[in-house]
Amino acid sequence: GGILVEYSGSFCSAAERDDVQNFYTAHPVEAADVSLRRAVEHMNGCIELRSVQGGNLKQWLEQQPGM
């Protein structure tokens, strides 16, 4: 069960993170507390990176020929 919870860490938005947390709060997976914490930490890191660098990436892509 913990592996499934860890795969949830691939989401990258606050809404998806909240959905994951709400789902596993309502449907706990035995012995997956650490996996859920890791997944949430991974999602939070992705959300922060997207927030900080998203504009820079968009600007860079717009400057590339053929994009």
Short mmCIF file of N, CA and C in Angstrom, two decimals:
data_model
loop_
_atom_site.label_atom_id
_atom_site.label_comp_id
_atom_site.label_asym_id
_atom_site.label_seq_id
_atom_site.Cartn_x
_atom_site.Cartn_y
_atom_site.Cartn_z
N GLY A 1 0.80 -1.20 0.00
CA GLY A 1 0.00 0.00 0.00
C GLY A 1 0.84 1.26 0.00
N GLY A 2 2.02 1.21 0.65
CA GLY A 2 2.87 2.39 0.73
C GLY A 2 3.38 2.84 -0.62
N ILE A 3 3.60 1.89 -1.52
CA ILE A 3 4.10 2.24 -2.85
C ILE A 3 3.04 3.05 -3.60
N LEU A 4 1.80 2.67 -3.49
CA LEU A 4 0.72 3.41 -4.13
C LEU A 4 0.66 4.83 -3.59
N VAL A 5 0.81 4.97 -2.28
CA VAL A 5 0.79 6.29 -1.67
C VAL A 5 1.96 7.12 -2.18
N GLU A 6 3.14 6.54 -2.29
CA GLU A 6 4.31 7.26 -2.79
C GLU A 6 4.11 7.75 -4.21
N TYR A 7 3.47 6.96 -5.06
CA TYR A 7 3.21 7.39 -6.43
C TYR A 7 2.34 8.64 -6.48
N SER A 8 1.58 8.89 -5.44
CA SER A 8 0.75 10.09 -5.38
C SER A 8 1.61 11.35 -5.37
N GLY A 9 2.87 11.22 -5.03
CA GLY A 9 3.77 12.36 -4.98
C GLY A 9 4.10 12.94 -6.34
N SER A 10 3.64 12.33 -7.41
CA SER A 10 3.93 12.85 -8.75
C SER A 10 3.00 13.99 -9.14
N PHE A 11 1.98 14.26 -8.35
CA PHE A 11 1.09 15.39 -8.64
C PHE A 11 1.82 16.69 -8.31
N CYS A 12 1.41 17.79 -8.97
CA CYS A 12 2.17 19.03 -8.81
C CYS A 12 1.28 20.26 -8.73
N SER A 13 0.17 20.16 -8.02
CA SER A 13 -0.66 21.34 -7.79
C SER A 13 -1.22 21.26 -6.37
N ALA A 14 -1.54 22.41 -5.83
CA ALA A 14 -2.08 22.44 -4.47
C ALA A 14 -3.41 21.69 -4.39
N ALA A 15 -4.23 21.82 -5.42
CA ALA A 15 -5.53 21.12 -5.42
C ALA A 15 -5.33 19.61 -5.42
N GLU A 16 -4.39 19.12 -6.24
CA GLU A 16 -4.13 17.68 -6.28
C GLU A 16 -3.55 17.21 -4.95
N ARG A 17 -2.64 17.99 -4.38
CA ARG A 17 -2.06 17.63 -3.07
C ARG A 17 -3.16 17.52 -2.02
N ASP A 18 -4.06 18.50 -2.01
CA ASP A 18 -5.15 18.48 -1.05
C ASP A 18 -6.07 17.29 -1.27
N ASP A 19 -6.33 16.96 -2.54
CA ASP A 19 -7.15 15.79 -2.86
C ASP A 19 -6.51 14.51 -2.33
N VAL A 20 -5.20 14.38 -2.54
CA VAL A 20 -4.46 13.20 -2.06
C VAL A 20 -4.55 13.11 -0.54
N GLN A 21 -4.29 14.22 0.14
CA GLN A 21 -4.36 14.21 1.60
C GLN A 21 -5.76 13.86 2.09
N ASN A 22 -6.77 14.45 1.47
CA ASN A 22 -8.15 14.16 1.88
C ASN A 22 -8.51 12.70 1.61
N PHE A 23 -8.07 12.17 0.46
CA PHE A 23 -8.39 10.79 0.14
C PHE A 23 -7.77 9.84 1.16
N TYR A 24 -6.48 10.03 1.46
CA TYR A 24 -5.82 9.10 2.37
C TYR A 24 -6.20 9.34 3.83
N THR A 25 -6.76 10.50 4.13
CA THR A 25 -7.32 10.72 5.47
C THR A 25 -8.62 9.92 5.60
N ALA A 26 -9.42 9.95 4.54
CA ALA A 26 -10.69 9.21 4.55
C ALA A 26 -10.49 7.71 4.35
N HIS A 27 -9.40 7.33 3.64
CA HIS A 27 -9.13 5.92 3.33
C HIS A 27 -7.68 5.59 3.71
N PRO A 28 -7.39 5.52 4.99
CA PRO A 28 -6.01 5.30 5.41
C PRO A 28 -5.44 3.97 4.92
N VAL A 29 -4.17 4.02 4.56
CA VAL A 29 -3.45 2.82 4.14
C VAL A 29 -2.55 2.42 5.30
N GLU A 30 -2.72 1.19 5.76
CA GLU A 30 -1.97 0.71 6.91
C GLU A 30 -0.46 0.83 6.68
N ALA A 31 0.23 1.40 7.65
CA ALA A 31 1.69 1.52 7.65
C ALA A 31 2.21 2.38 6.49
N ALA A 32 1.43 3.37 6.05
CA ALA A 32 1.88 4.21 4.94
C ALA A 32 2.03 5.67 5.36
N ASP A 33 2.12 5.94 6.66
CA ASP A 33 2.25 7.32 7.14
C ASP A 33 3.49 8.00 6.58
N VAL A 34 4.62 7.30 6.61
CA VAL A 34 5.87 7.87 6.12
C VAL A 34 5.78 8.10 4.61
N SER A 35 5.21 7.18 3.90
CA SER A 35 5.05 7.32 2.45
C SER A 35 4.19 8.53 2.11
N LEU A 36 3.13 8.75 2.87
CA LEU A 36 2.26 9.90 2.63
C LEU A 36 3.01 11.19 2.92
N ARG A 37 3.76 11.23 4.00
CA ARG A 37 4.55 12.45 4.31
C ARG A 37 5.54 12.74 3.19
N ARG A 38 6.21 11.72 2.69
CA ARG A 38 7.17 11.90 1.59
C ARG A 38 6.47 12.39 0.33
N ALA A 39 5.33 11.81 0.03
CA ALA A 39 4.57 12.21 -1.16
C ALA A 39 4.16 13.68 -1.06
N VAL A 40 3.67 14.08 0.11
CA VAL A 40 3.25 15.48 0.30
C VAL A 40 4.46 16.40 0.21
N GLU A 41 5.59 16.01 0.79
CA GLU A 41 6.80 16.83 0.68
C GLU A 41 7.22 16.99 -0.78
N HIS A 42 7.15 15.90 -1.54
CA HIS A 42 7.52 15.95 -2.96
C HIS A 42 6.57 16.89 -3.72
N MET A 43 5.28 16.77 -3.46
CA MET A 43 4.30 17.65 -4.12
C MET A 43 4.56 19.10 -3.74
N ASN A 44 4.82 19.36 -2.46
CA ASN A 44 5.08 20.74 -2.03
C ASN A 44 6.32 21.31 -2.72
N GLY A 45 7.36 20.49 -2.88
CA GLY A 45 8.56 20.94 -3.57
C GLY A 45 8.27 21.27 -5.02
N CYS A 46 7.49 20.44 -5.68
CA CYS A 46 7.13 20.67 -7.08
C CYS A 46 6.29 21.94 -7.20
N ILE A 47 5.34 22.12 -6.31
CA ILE A 47 4.48 23.31 -6.32
C ILE A 47 5.33 24.56 -6.14
N GLU A 48 6.28 24.52 -5.21
CA GLU A 48 7.15 25.67 -4.97
C GLU A 48 8.03 25.96 -6.19
N LEU A 49 8.62 24.92 -6.76
CA LEU A 49 9.47 25.10 -7.94
C LEU A 49 8.68 25.70 -9.10
N ARG A 50 7.50 25.18 -9.33
CA ARG A 50 6.65 25.70 -10.41
C ARG A 50 6.31 27.16 -10.15
N SER A 51 6.03 27.50 -8.92
CA SER A 51 5.68 28.88 -8.56
C SER A 51 6.86 29.83 -8.79
N VAL A 52 8.04 29.39 -8.39
CA VAL A 52 9.23 30.24 -8.47
C VAL A 52 9.78 30.31 -9.89
N GLN A 53 9.80 29.19 -10.61
CA GLN A 53 10.47 29.13 -11.90
C GLN A 53 9.54 29.06 -13.12
N GLY A 54 8.26 28.90 -12.91
CA GLY A 54 7.34 28.76 -14.02
C GLY A 54 7.39 29.91 -15.01
N GLY A 55 7.43 31.13 -14.50
CA GLY A 55 7.51 32.31 -15.36
C GLY A 55 8.80 32.36 -16.14
N ASN A 56 9.90 32.01 -15.48
CA ASN A 56 11.21 32.00 -16.16
C ASN A 56 11.23 30.97 -17.28
N LEU A 57 10.67 29.80 -17.04
CA LEU A 57 10.64 28.77 -18.08
C LEU A 57 9.79 29.22 -19.26
N LYS A 58 8.65 29.80 -18.97
CA LYS A 58 7.77 30.29 -20.05
C LYS A 58 8.49 31.33 -20.89
N GLN A 59 9.17 32.25 -20.23
CA GLN A 59 9.90 33.29 -20.95
C GLN A 59 11.01 32.69 -21.80
N TRP A 60 11.75 31.75 -21.27
CA TRP A 60 12.83 31.11 -22.01
C TRP A 60 12.28 30.38 -23.23
N LEU A 61 11.19 29.63 -23.03
CA LEU A 61 10.60 28.90 -24.15
C LEU A 61 10.12 29.83 -25.26
N GLU A 62 9.59 30.97 -24.89
CA GLU A 62 9.12 31.94 -25.88
C GLU A 62 10.28 32.52 -26.69
N GLN A 63 11.47 32.51 -26.13
CA GLN A 63 12.63 33.06 -26.82
C GLN A 63 13.30 32.04 -27.74
N GLN A 64 12.90 30.78 -27.66
CA GLN A 64 13.51 29.74 -28.46
C GLN A 64 12.92 29.71 -29.87
N PRO A 65 13.75 29.62 -30.88
CA PRO A 65 13.24 29.56 -32.25
C PRO A 65 12.34 28.33 -32.45
N GLY A 66 11.24 28.52 -33.12
CA GLY A 66 10.35 27.43 -33.44
C GLY A 66 9.44 27.02 -32.30
N MET A 67 9.44 27.73 -31.21
CA MET A 67 8.58 27.37 -30.07
C MET A 67 7.31 28.17 -30.11
#
